[in-house]
Tab-separated table of C-alpha atoms and ligand atoms in Angstrom:
chain	number	residue	atom	x	y	z
I	1	MET	CA	-2.933	15.398	16.777
I	2	VAL	CA	-0.877	14.257	13.800
I	3	ALA	CA	2.894	13.911	13.766
I	4	LYS	CA	4.653	17.235	13.601
I	5	THR	CA	7.549	16.144	11.476
I	6	MET	CA	8.641	13.344	9.210
I	7	ASP	CA	11.707	12.982	11.467
I	8	GLU	CA	9.515	11.899	14.384
I	9	LEU	CA	7.990	9.156	12.254
I	10	VAL	CA	11.357	8.051	10.876
I	11	SER	CA	12.760	7.890	14.409
I	12	LEU	CA	9.805	5.864	15.759
I	13	CYS	CA	9.974	3.506	12.771
I	14	LYS	CA	13.628	2.718	13.364
I	15	ARG	CA	13.415	2.587	17.186
I	16	ARG	CA	10.469	0.209	17.204
I	17	GLY	CA	11.310	-1.943	14.190
I	18	PHE	CA	8.866	-0.725	11.552
I	19	LEU	CA	11.296	0.380	8.853
I	20	PHE	CA	15.023	0.377	8.250
I	21	GLN	CA	17.134	1.871	5.494
I	22	SER	CA	17.901	-0.994	3.147
I	23	ASN	CA	21.503	-2.274	2.965
I	24	ASP	CA	22.133	-0.085	6.015
I	25	ILE	CA	25.327	-1.752	7.234
I	26	TYR	CA	26.970	-1.013	3.874
I	27	GLY	CA	25.934	2.619	3.794
I	28	GLY	CA	22.398	2.058	2.453
I	29	ILE	CA	20.854	2.505	-0.991
I	30	LYS	CA	18.730	5.592	-1.568
I	31	GLY	CA	15.073	4.955	-2.183
I	32	LEU	CA	14.972	1.451	-0.668
I	33	TYR	CA	13.587	0.480	2.751
I	34	ASP	CA	13.166	-2.787	4.644
I	35	TYR	CA	10.109	-3.514	6.766
I	36	GLY	CA	11.105	-4.765	10.238
I	37	PRO	CA	9.137	-7.024	12.632
I	38	MET	CA	6.428	-4.419	13.321
I	39	GLY	CA	6.451	-3.014	9.787
I	40	VAL	CA	5.818	-6.363	8.124
I	41	GLU	CA	2.798	-7.008	10.391
I	42	LEU	CA	1.337	-3.558	9.734
I	43	LYS	CA	1.902	-3.931	6.012
I	44	ASN	CA	0.338	-7.405	5.909
I	45	ASN	CA	-2.659	-6.139	7.886
I	46	LEU	CA	-3.174	-3.226	5.483
I	47	LYS	CA	-2.928	-5.513	2.456
I	48	GLN	CA	-5.316	-7.986	4.066
I	49	ALA	CA	-7.848	-5.215	4.757
I	50	TRP	CA	-7.634	-4.148	1.095
I	51	TRP	CA	-7.983	-7.738	-0.165
I	52	LYS	CA	-10.964	-8.289	2.123
I	53	SER	CA	-12.695	-5.188	0.818
I	54	MET	CA	-11.785	-5.680	-2.860
I	55	VAL	CA	-12.157	-9.463	-3.200
I	56	TYR	CA	-13.817	-11.272	-0.273
I	57	GLU	CA	-16.613	-8.801	0.372
I	58	ARG	CA	-17.554	-8.529	-3.315
I	59	ASP	CA	-19.170	-10.889	-5.762
I	60	ASP	CA	-17.671	-9.372	-8.879
I	61	THR	CA	-13.878	-9.649	-8.486
I	62	GLU	CA	-11.101	-12.242	-8.676
I	63	GLY	CA	-7.501	-12.212	-7.452
I	64	LEU	CA	-4.161	-12.636	-9.208
I	65	ASP	CA	-0.504	-12.877	-8.293
I	66	ALA	CA	1.508	-12.511	-11.516
I	67	SER	CA	5.233	-12.412	-12.220
I	68	ILE	CA	7.292	-9.297	-11.610
I	69	LEU	CA	9.671	-9.812	-14.528
I	70	SER	CA	7.850	-8.615	-17.621
I	71	SER	CA	8.482	-9.137	-21.293
I	72	PRO	CA	9.590	-5.996	-23.173
I	73	VAL	CA	6.731	-6.640	-25.616
I	74	VAL	CA	4.182	-6.143	-22.840
I	75	LEU	CA	5.749	-2.840	-21.839
I	76	LYS	CA	6.135	-1.726	-25.435
I	77	GLN	CA	2.424	-2.329	-26.042
I	78	SER	CA	1.479	-0.613	-22.773
I	79	GLY	CA	3.382	2.517	-23.837
I	80	HIS	CA	5.942	2.305	-21.034
I	81	GLU	CA	8.993	1.779	-23.254
I	82	ASP	CA	8.268	4.990	-25.103
I	83	THR	CA	6.605	7.252	-22.577
I	84	PHE	CA	7.351	6.180	-18.997
I	85	THR	CA	9.923	8.904	-18.460
I	86	ASP	CA	10.712	11.815	-16.180
I	87	PRO	CA	12.615	14.898	-17.369
I	88	LEU	CA	16.248	14.660	-16.220
I	89	VAL	CA	18.688	17.562	-15.897
I	90	ASP	CA	22.381	17.613	-14.943
I	91	CYS	CA	23.933	20.378	-12.917
I	92	LYS	CA	27.058	21.398	-14.838
I	93	SER	CA	28.654	22.866	-11.682
I	94	CYS	CA	28.362	20.052	-9.105
I	95	LYS	CA	27.507	17.184	-11.510
I	96	SER	CA	24.350	16.182	-9.593
I	97	ARG	CA	21.178	15.010	-11.395
I	98	TRP	CA	17.612	16.141	-10.785
I	99	ARG	CA	14.051	15.888	-11.991
I	100	ALA	CA	13.462	19.077	-13.958
I	101	ASP	CA	9.815	19.377	-12.889
I	102	GLN	CA	10.749	19.333	-9.189
I	103	LEU	CA	13.286	22.165	-9.213
I	104	GLU	CA	12.575	25.488	-7.517
I	105	ASP	CA	13.437	28.537	-9.672
I	106	SER	CA	15.322	26.231	-12.089
I	107	LYS	CA	18.203	26.022	-9.596
I	108	CYS	CA	20.288	23.006	-8.579
I	109	PRO	CA	19.030	22.078	-5.064
I	110	GLN	CA	22.580	21.117	-4.046
I	111	CYS	CA	24.808	24.024	-5.149
I	112	LYS	CA	22.108	26.525	-6.249
I	113	SER	CA	23.728	26.922	-9.674
I	114	LYS	CA	21.470	27.751	-12.598
I	115	ASP	CA	23.923	26.197	-15.046
I	116	LEU	CA	21.833	23.130	-15.895
I	117	THR	CA	21.544	20.988	-19.025
I	118	ASP	CA	18.301	20.987	-21.011
I	119	PRO	CA	15.842	18.371	-19.703
I	120	ARG	CA	15.928	15.012	-21.457
I	121	PRO	CA	13.585	12.039	-20.986
I	122	PHE	CA	14.846	9.379	-18.562
I	123	ASN	CA	13.029	6.031	-18.653
I	124	LEU	CA	12.145	4.864	-15.131
I	125	MET	CA	12.063	1.137	-15.824
I	126	PHE	CA	14.685	-1.254	-14.405
I	127	LYS	CA	16.032	-3.856	-16.845
I	128	THR	CA	17.588	-7.223	-16.097
I	129	ALA	CA	19.028	-10.028	-18.243
I	130	ILE	CA	17.071	-13.268	-18.677
I	131	GLY	CA	19.051	-16.514	-18.943
I	132	PRO	CA	22.783	-17.133	-18.732
I	133	VAL	CA	23.903	-15.026	-21.709
I	134	ASP	CA	23.830	-11.287	-21.108
I	135	ASP	CA	24.290	-9.975	-24.664
I	136	GLY	CA	21.528	-7.385	-24.413
I	137	THR	CA	19.042	-9.282	-26.593
I	138	SER	CA	17.274	-11.316	-23.949
I	139	PHE	CA	16.065	-9.105	-21.159
I	140	ALA	CA	13.047	-8.352	-19.020
I	141	TYR	CA	11.797	-5.314	-17.154
I	142	LEU	CA	10.918	-5.241	-13.496
I	143	ARG	CA	7.291	-4.189	-13.750
I	144	PRO	CA	6.739	-0.459	-13.180
I	145	GLU	CA	3.071	-1.052	-12.221
I	146	THR	CA	1.334	-4.260	-11.208
I	147	CYS	CA	-1.577	-3.997	-13.614
I	148	GLN	CA	-0.038	-4.962	-16.952
I	149	GLN	CA	-0.130	-8.686	-16.159
I	150	ILE	CA	-3.767	-8.301	-15.176
I	151	PHE	CA	-4.452	-7.223	-18.757
I	152	THR	CA	-2.335	-9.998	-20.274
I	153	ASN	CA	-4.190	-12.548	-18.076
I	154	PHE	CA	-7.622	-11.153	-18.892
I	155	LYS	CA	-8.628	-14.077	-21.129
I	156	ASN	CA	-7.143	-16.709	-18.772
I	157	ILE	CA	-9.220	-15.366	-15.924
I	158	LEU	CA	-12.382	-15.036	-17.979
I	159	ASP	CA	-12.045	-18.629	-19.218
I	160	SER	CA	-11.216	-20.116	-15.830
I	161	THR	CA	-13.938	-18.347	-13.847
I	162	SER	CA	-16.842	-17.740	-16.255
I	163	ARG	CA	-17.037	-14.095	-15.200
I	164	THR	CA	-19.032	-11.609	-17.241
I	165	ILE	CA	-18.547	-7.870	-17.150
I	166	PRO	CA	-18.706	-5.806	-15.043
I	167	PHE	CA	-16.045	-7.603	-13.047
I	168	GLY	CA	-12.612	-6.852	-11.624
I	169	ILE	CA	-9.201	-8.431	-11.121
I	170	ALA	CA	-7.270	-7.489	-7.986
I	171	GLN	CA	-3.580	-7.774	-7.381
I	172	ILE	CA	-1.122	-6.685	-4.697
I	173	GLY	CA	2.587	-6.735	-5.346
I	174	LYS	CA	5.914	-5.093	-5.938
I	175	ALA	CA	6.550	-2.448	-8.565
I	176	PHE	CA	9.868	-0.826	-9.440
I	177	ARG	CA	10.719	2.640	-10.700
I	178	ASN	CA	14.185	4.076	-11.066
I	179	GLU	CA	13.119	7.396	-9.535
I	180	ILE	CA	15.628	10.182	-10.225
I	181	THR	CA	15.164	11.719	-6.783
I	182	PRO	CA	13.561	9.327	-4.286
I	183	ARG	CA	12.516	11.301	-1.215
I	184	ASN	CA	10.277	11.850	1.780
I	185	PHE	CA	11.010	8.522	3.502
I	186	ILE	CA	8.766	5.819	1.991
I	187	PHE	CA	6.688	8.293	-0.018
I	188	ARG	CA	8.787	8.113	-3.185
I	189	VAL	CA	10.954	5.017	-3.389
I	190	ARG	CA	12.429	2.826	-6.101
I	191	GLU	CA	10.885	-0.461	-4.942
I	192	PHE	CA	7.348	-0.325	-3.546
I	193	GLU	CA	4.051	-2.195	-3.449
I	194	GLN	CA	0.810	-1.396	-5.153
I	195	MET	CA	-2.740	-2.602	-4.498
I	196	GLU	CA	-4.507	-2.407	-7.843
I	197	LEU	CA	-7.918	-3.365	-9.095
I	198	GLU	CA	-8.688	-3.381	-12.814
I	199	PHE	CA	-12.462	-3.227	-13.099
I	200	PHE	CA	-13.768	-4.069	-16.576
I	201	VAL	CA	-16.988	-2.413	-17.680
I	202	GLU	CA	-19.096	-1.826	-20.734
I	203	PRO	CA	-18.219	1.399	-22.623
I	204	GLY	CA	-20.811	4.017	-21.735
I	205	THR	CA	-21.045	2.807	-18.130
I	206	ASP	CA	-17.425	3.771	-17.403
I	207	GLU	CA	-18.071	7.253	-15.992
I	208	LYS	CA	-20.633	5.961	-13.519
I	209	TRP	CA	-18.240	3.215	-12.355
I	210	HIS	CA	-15.402	5.714	-12.097
I	211	GLU	CA	-17.440	7.845	-9.700
I	212	TYR	CA	-18.438	4.729	-7.766
I	213	TRP	CA	-14.802	3.676	-7.236
I	214	VAL	CA	-13.628	7.142	-6.203
I	215	GLU	CA	-16.229	7.274	-3.424
I	216	LYS	CA	-15.709	3.647	-2.406
I	217	ARG	CA	-11.955	4.113	-2.074
I	218	ILE	CA	-12.214	7.321	-0.017
I	219	LYS	CA	-14.613	5.564	2.339
I	220	TRP	CA	-12.175	2.661	2.688
I	221	TRP	CA	-9.251	4.900	3.644
I	222	ILE	CA	-11.448	6.554	6.284
I	223	GLU	CA	-12.320	3.101	7.638
I	224	GLN	CA	-8.590	2.426	7.964
I	225	GLY	CA	-8.282	5.415	10.284
I	226	ILE	CA	-7.482	8.333	7.982
I	227	LYS	CA	-9.345	11.496	8.956
I	228	LYS	CA	-11.676	12.749	6.252
I	229	GLU	CA	-10.309	16.286	6.534
I	230	ASN	CA	-6.807	15.049	5.671
I	231	LEU	CA	-7.968	13.595	2.333
I	232	LYS	CA	-8.618	15.610	-0.789
I	233	LYS	CA	-10.071	14.563	-4.133
I	234	ILE	CA	-8.163	16.120	-7.018
I	235	THR	CA	-9.233	15.743	-10.641
I	236	VAL	CA	-6.024	15.511	-12.659
I	237	ALA	CA	-5.738	18.257	-15.293
I	238	SER	CA	-6.066	16.914	-18.830
I	239	SER	CA	-2.534	18.160	-19.647
I	240	GLU	CA	-1.184	15.964	-16.791
I	241	LEU	CA	-3.112	12.779	-17.576
I	242	ALA	CA	-1.165	9.565	-18.212
I	243	HIS	CA	-1.190	8.457	-21.858
I	244	TYR	CA	-3.813	5.775	-21.105
I	245	ALA	CA	-6.302	7.826	-19.111
I	246	LYS	CA	-9.471	9.623	-20.099
I	247	LYS	CA	-9.961	10.886	-16.556
I	248	THR	CA	-8.096	10.411	-13.263
I	249	VAL	CA	-9.095	11.436	-9.767
I	250	ASP	CA	-6.302	11.349	-7.205
I	251	ILE	CA	-6.990	10.837	-3.541
I	252	ASN	CA	-4.411	13.132	-1.965
I	253	TYR	CA	-3.429	12.949	1.681
I	254	LEU	CA	-1.875	15.559	3.927
I	255	PHE	CA	1.497	13.832	4.491
I	256	PRO	CA	4.016	15.440	6.885
I	257	HIS	CA	5.733	16.976	3.818
I	258	GLY	CA	2.516	18.226	2.206
I	259	LEU	CA	-0.639	17.257	0.325
I	260	GLU	CA	0.292	14.515	-2.173
I	261	GLU	CA	-1.110	11.488	-3.965
I	262	LEU	CA	-2.034	8.431	-1.937
I	263	GLU	CA	-4.108	6.664	-4.583
I	264	GLY	CA	-5.198	7.363	-8.135
I	265	ILE	CA	-8.449	6.207	-9.723
I	266	ALA	CA	-8.120	6.244	-13.492
I	267	ASN	CA	-10.557	5.675	-16.308
I	268	ARG	CA	-8.147	3.830	-18.622
I	269	THR	CA	-10.842	3.311	-21.267
I	270	ASP	CA	-10.074	0.453	-23.700
I	271	PHE	CA	-6.428	1.506	-24.099
I	272	ASP	CA	-4.907	-1.488	-22.294
I	273	LEU	CA	-6.953	-4.383	-23.606
I	274	GLY	CA	-7.065	-2.618	-26.965
I	275	SER	CA	-3.257	-2.377	-27.070
I	276	HIS	CA	-2.703	-5.990	-25.979
I	277	THR	CA	-5.362	-7.650	-28.118
I	278	LYS	CA	-4.888	-9.660	-31.290
I	279	ASN	CA	-6.768	-8.530	-34.426
I	280	GLN	CA	-7.239	-4.931	-33.331
I	281	SER	CA	-9.026	-4.016	-36.541
I	282	ASP	CA	-11.892	-6.404	-35.697
I	283	PHE	CA	-12.991	-4.071	-32.921
I	284	ASP	CA	-14.316	-0.583	-32.579
I	285	ILE	CA	-11.526	0.623	-30.246
I	286	HIS	CA	-12.126	4.115	-28.819
I	287	SER	CA	-8.614	5.049	-27.661
I	288	LYS	CA	-5.404	5.564	-29.605
I	289	VAL	CA	-3.811	2.165	-29.075
I	290	THR	CA	-0.357	0.844	-29.851
I	291	LYS	CA	-0.407	-1.234	-33.059
I	292	ASN	CA	-0.085	-4.899	-32.104
I	293	THR	CA	1.456	-7.584	-34.327
I	294	HIS	CA	2.561	-9.989	-31.558
I	295	SER	CA	-0.480	-10.858	-29.441
I	296	THR	CA	-1.924	-14.367	-29.819
I	297	THR	CA	-5.191	-13.668	-28.028
I	298	LYS	CA	-8.337	-11.627	-28.498
I	299	LEU	CA	-9.055	-9.607	-25.355
I	300	ALA	CA	-12.715	-8.975	-25.977
I	301	VAL	CA	-16.108	-10.018	-24.645
I	302	GLN	CA	-19.412	-10.560	-26.354
I	303	LYS	CA	-22.464	-8.366	-25.920
I	304	LEU	CA	-24.990	-11.106	-25.348
I	305	ASP	CA	-28.048	-9.405	-26.841
I	306	GLU	CA	-26.342	-8.214	-30.030
I	307	LYS	CA	-23.783	-11.057	-30.309
I	308	LYS	CA	-21.225	-8.332	-30.976
I	309	TRP	CA	-17.641	-8.531	-29.641
I	310	PHE	CA	-16.150	-5.463	-27.949
I	311	ILE	CA	-13.176	-4.416	-25.840
I	312	PRO	CA	-14.211	-3.493	-22.284
I	313	PHE	CA	-13.229	-0.202	-20.642
I	314	VAL	CA	-11.188	-0.337	-17.434
I	315	ILE	CA	-11.558	1.619	-14.210
I	316	GLU	CA	-8.465	1.341	-12.045
I	317	PRO	CA	-8.183	2.226	-8.368
I	318	SER	CA	-4.410	2.054	-7.764
I	319	ALA	CA	-3.096	2.568	-4.235
I	320	GLY	CA	0.459	2.563	-2.923
I	321	VAL	CA	0.962	0.270	0.069
I	322	ASP	CA	3.987	2.219	1.304
I	323	ARG	CA	2.228	5.571	1.000
I	324	GLY	CA	-0.693	4.001	2.867
I	325	ILE	CA	1.643	2.925	5.668
I	326	LEU	CA	3.136	6.434	5.867
I	327	ALA	CA	-0.311	8.018	5.989
I	328	LEU	CA	-1.538	5.595	8.661
I	329	LEU	CA	1.541	6.081	10.839
I	330	ASN	CA	1.144	9.834	10.508
I	331	GLU	CA	-2.530	9.678	11.484
I	332	ALA	CA	-1.989	7.327	14.396
I	333	TYR	CA	1.044	9.068	15.926
I	334	ILE	CA	0.124	10.885	19.120
I	335	GLU	CA	2.400	12.538	21.629
I	336	GLU	CA	0.739	13.419	24.914
I	337	ASN	CA	1.604	14.463	28.427
I	338	THR	CA	0.707	11.918	31.065
I	339	ASP	CA	-0.438	12.973	34.537
I	340	LYS	CA	3.096	12.652	35.935
I	341	ASP	CA	4.259	15.306	33.464
I	342	ASN	CA	5.864	12.642	31.398
I	343	LYS	CA	5.460	12.421	27.662
I	344	ARG	CA	4.046	9.318	26.074
I	345	ILE	CA	4.004	8.439	22.413
I	346	LEU	CA	1.328	6.147	21.142
I	347	LEU	CA	0.220	4.814	17.814
I	348	SER	CA	-3.540	4.889	17.915
I	349	LEU	CA	-3.958	2.466	15.005
I	350	LYS	CA	-7.260	0.766	14.297
I	351	PRO	CA	-7.018	-2.603	16.061
I	352	HIS	CA	-7.298	-4.596	12.806
I	353	LEU	CA	-4.118	-2.859	11.578
I	354	SER	CA	-2.081	-3.058	14.799
I	355	PRO	CA	1.065	-5.163	14.334
I	356	ILE	CA	0.493	-6.862	17.708
I	357	LYS	CA	-3.090	-7.467	18.768
I	358	ALA	CA	-2.408	-8.131	22.447
I	359	ALA	CA	0.576	-8.505	24.757
I	360	VAL	CA	0.395	-10.921	27.663
I	361	ILE	CA	2.690	-9.839	30.486
I	362	PRO	CA	3.561	-12.104	33.443
I	363	LEU	CA	4.190	-9.717	36.349
I	364	LYS	CA	6.765	-12.015	37.958
I	365	LYS	CA	9.077	-13.504	35.371
I	366	ASN	CA	10.498	-16.008	37.858
I	367	ASN	CA	7.172	-17.348	39.095
I	368	GLN	CA	6.577	-20.509	37.064
I	369	GLU	CA	2.846	-20.632	37.766
I	370	ILE	CA	2.351	-17.045	36.522
I	371	VAL	CA	4.574	-17.614	33.485
I	372	ASP	CA	2.819	-20.882	32.546
I	373	LEU	CA	-0.626	-19.306	32.857
I	374	SER	CA	0.534	-16.332	30.722
I	375	LYS	CA	1.770	-18.719	28.028
I	376	LYS	CA	-1.562	-20.518	28.062
I	377	ILE	CA	-3.507	-17.247	27.714
I	378	LYS	CA	-1.224	-16.148	24.869
I	379	SER	CA	-1.671	-19.451	23.076
I	380	ASN	CA	-5.479	-19.370	23.469
I	381	LEU	CA	-5.753	-15.823	22.120
I	382	GLN	CA	-3.361	-16.628	19.280
I	383	LYS	CA	-5.594	-19.531	18.247
I	384	LEU	CA	-8.482	-17.116	17.649
I	385	GLY	CA	-6.610	-16.148	14.468
I	386	LEU	CA	-6.989	-12.387	14.679
I	387	GLY	CA	-3.279	-11.651	14.315
I	388	ARG	CA	-0.095	-11.775	16.331
I	389	VAL	CA	-0.263	-12.044	20.130
I	390	VAL	CA	2.993	-11.853	22.097
I	391	LEU	CA	4.250	-12.992	25.469
I	392	GLU	CA	6.320	-10.198	27.039
I	393	ASN	CA	8.762	-12.015	29.227
I	394	SER	CA	11.347	-9.280	29.690
I	395	GLY	CA	11.537	-5.753	31.058
I	396	ASN	CA	9.382	-4.144	33.712
I	397	ILE	CA	5.695	-3.492	33.305
I	398	GLY	CA	6.143	0.259	32.702
I	399	LYS	CA	8.622	-0.329	29.882
I	400	ASN	CA	6.329	-2.933	28.352
I	401	TYR	CA	3.363	-0.551	28.364
I	402	ARG	CA	5.547	2.158	26.792
I	403	ARG	CA	6.780	-0.133	24.065
I	404	HIS	CA	3.307	-1.417	23.257
I	405	ASP	CA	1.855	2.113	23.188
I	406	GLU	CA	4.486	3.053	20.626
I	407	ILE	CA	3.828	0.080	18.379
I	408	GLY	CA	0.060	0.445	18.687
I	409	THR	CA	-0.923	-2.716	20.615
I	410	PRO	CA	-4.603	-2.169	21.551
I	411	ILE	CA	-4.468	-4.116	24.839
I	412	CYS	CA	-1.974	-5.446	27.365
I	413	LEU	CA	-3.006	-8.241	29.712
I	414	THR	CA	-1.100	-8.602	32.965
I	415	VAL	CA	-1.054	-11.848	34.895
I	416	ASP	CA	-0.237	-11.288	38.575
I	417	PHE	CA	-0.539	-12.984	41.970
I	418	GLU	CA	-4.214	-12.032	42.192
I	419	THR	CA	-4.805	-13.935	38.976
I	420	LEU	CA	-3.870	-17.159	40.727
I	421	GLU	CA	-6.605	-16.495	43.276
I	422	ASP	CA	-9.428	-14.861	41.313
I	423	ASN	CA	-8.782	-16.237	37.780
I	424	SER	CA	-8.793	-12.754	36.252
I	425	VAL	CA	-6.206	-10.525	34.593
I	426	THR	CA	-5.616	-6.791	34.411
I	427	VAL	CA	-6.443	-5.464	30.965
I	428	ARG	CA	-4.973	-2.081	30.021
I	429	ASP	CA	-6.418	-0.155	27.086
I	430	ARG	CA	-3.824	1.602	24.903
I	431	ASP	CA	-5.714	4.808	24.156
I	432	SER	CA	-7.377	5.531	27.492
I	433	MET	CA	-4.740	3.751	29.664
I	434	LYS	CA	-7.732	2.563	31.725
I	435	GLN	CA	-7.270	-0.742	33.499
I	436	ASN	CA	-9.887	-3.223	34.540
I	437	ARG	CA	-10.019	-6.827	35.696
I	438	VAL	CA	-11.421	-9.388	33.279
I	439	SER	CA	-12.098	-13.003	34.124
I	440	ILE	CA	-9.985	-15.443	32.100
I	441	ASP	CA	-13.215	-17.259	31.199
I	442	ASN	CA	-14.469	-14.106	29.422
I	443	LEU	CA	-11.140	-13.133	27.905
I	444	SER	CA	-11.738	-14.502	24.387
I	445	ASP	CA	-14.991	-12.559	23.993
I	446	TYR	CA	-13.482	-9.440	25.513
I	447	TYR	CA	-10.475	-9.657	23.172
I	448	LYS	CA	-12.637	-10.326	20.115
I	449	SER	CA	-14.777	-7.265	20.894
I	450	TYR	CA	-11.776	-5.056	20.063
I	451	PHE	CA	-11.800	-6.264	16.480
I	452	ASN	CA	-15.490	-6.023	15.657
D	1	GAP	N1	-1.270	1.495	-12.588
D	1	GAP	C1	-1.381	2.880	-12.392
D	1	GAP	C2	-0.257	3.450	-11.687
D	1	GAP	O1	0.754	2.812	-11.451
D	1	GAP	P1	0.566	5.613	-10.502
D	1	GAP	O2	-0.183	6.873	-10.130
D	1	GAP	O3	1.837	5.758	-11.224
D	1	GAP	O4	-0.477	4.745	-11.306
D	1	GAP	C3	-0.246	4.348	-8.367
D	1	GAP	O5	0.821	4.773	-9.179
D	1	GAP	C4	0.125	4.501	-6.903
D	1	GAP	O6	1.371	3.852	-6.643
D	1	GAP	C5	0.359	5.957	-6.465
D	1	GAP	O7	-0.865	6.575	-6.114
D	1	GAP	C6	1.258	5.782	-5.268
D	1	GAP	O8	0.497	5.500	-4.105
D	1	GAP	C7	2.084	4.547	-5.635
D	1	GAP	N2	3.412	4.950	-6.137
D	1	GAP	C8	3.737	5.320	-7.380
D	1	GAP	N3	5.044	5.593	-7.486
D	1	GAP	C9	5.582	5.387	-6.264
D	1	GAP	C10	6.893	5.484	-5.709
D	1	GAP	N4	7.945	5.838	-6.456
D	1	GAP	N5	7.072	5.205	-4.399
D	1	GAP	C11	6.012	4.828	-3.636
D	1	GAP	N6	4.770	4.694	-4.099
D	1	GAP	C12	4.531	4.977	-5.389
C-alpha cells in the first residue's frame, strides 16, 4: 500500500525528523526545506547508492564536485541566460503571480479572476554579487543544473585521467531555480540536489547509448524499492524538448499528487561541448550552438583511426535527489492494523537506504551490565561500516519499536536479563515484527545478511 495523501508523508517527515520547512521559526520560506537527522541519513544513502552504481561499479566513469557559483559566460553559452524561463502572469485583481502553463481555465488559482496579464518570460536563475563591490558588473549565477561545470571541466578530466570515449562524468550537488510556484512538498523547490551523469559518446552511437541509459536507470530505481508499476517511461514531445535536446525520455513516477517526472534522460547531442569549445569552426558540429568568442579550450577528442578531431555527443541521465526521496518515502510508507486492533505505521525502506541500520535497546536502563553490553554491541556493529547504528537508552520498548518502524530501521536488538545468561539478544524484524534469539557471537553475520 502506498501513502494515501501527501499530508501523511509531510506529517511523518516532521514528526520523525526527516524534513522541516526551512527558516521555520521565522515563518519559513516557500520552496525551501531542511533535512533533519533521519532525512540527512536517507539522502546520503540514496546519493551513495547512485554513486556506487554510476562510478564504483563501472569502468568508464569519473566523478566531479564543481563549484555552485557559475560565471555568466558559462550560462550564456549554455543558453540559460536567454532561454531558461517560465511564462509568468500577474493577477490584476489580487496581485498574485503564477506560472501561465500551470493555470486551470486561465483563472487565478487564488481569487478565480480571469483578469490576468499576458504571459512574459521569467528567468529562473538566482544571481549573486562576487567580491566586495556590488555595482551589478561582477556577478555569478547559482547553477540551475549541475552539469554545466562537467562540460567546462571536460578537458581537465580527459587530461588528468587518460579516458577515451565512451566515458562519463558523474556529479551530485545542489542546483537552484527561482520557481514561480514551488509546490507539492519537496517535489518542486527552489534549492534541490541533482545526480547527473554526462556520458560522452561518438556521434552515431548516441541513440543506442540513450536507450541503454533509459533502461539502466529504470532498473536502478526499481532496485531502490520503487515498484515497476508506479514508473512510466514518457518520450518528451518534440515541441516540449529543451533547447539542447534531440530526444528526452522522462522516467515519471506516480507521486501522491500525480504522475510526474522523477528523472530525465536526454540526448544532448554535441550542443554543450560545441557551445563551450574554442574554435567552433574547426569542427563539424551537428547542433545549433551558441557562437563562442571567449573559450580558451578545445573540447574535442580525436578519432584514432582517422586522426580527425570531433566533438562528442552527450547522453545525460539527470535525477532529482529530493524527488527520489519523496518517491521512496511514498513507496515505503505502510499503515497497517496490528493484531491488537492498533494501527502501526512503518517505512519499509530497503535496508541500504534506511537512515538507521539497527537500534540496540537495553531493556533495563538502570542495569549497568545490560547497558554496558548494549553499548559494546552497538559499537561492534557500528564498526562494520554499513551505516548508522544507535543505542536507544530512553523510552519503553514498545515506543522504541514504534519509532523505529516509522523511521524504517530494519532491525531492533534487545538486550535483556536472559542475555546475561545465554549470550544472545532478541532481534525484531521491522516488516514481519517476528522476533528471534540470536547469539551475540553470530550477530555480525546476522546483521550483515540484511544488507546483502
Ligand atoms: N541537466 C538537465 C536538467 O537539469 P531537468 O529536467 O530540468 O534537467 C533534472 O532536471 C531533474 O532535476 C528532474 O528530473 C527533477 O528530478 C529535478 N528537478 C528539476 N527541477 C526541480 C525542482 N524545482 N525541484 C526539485 N527537483 C527538481
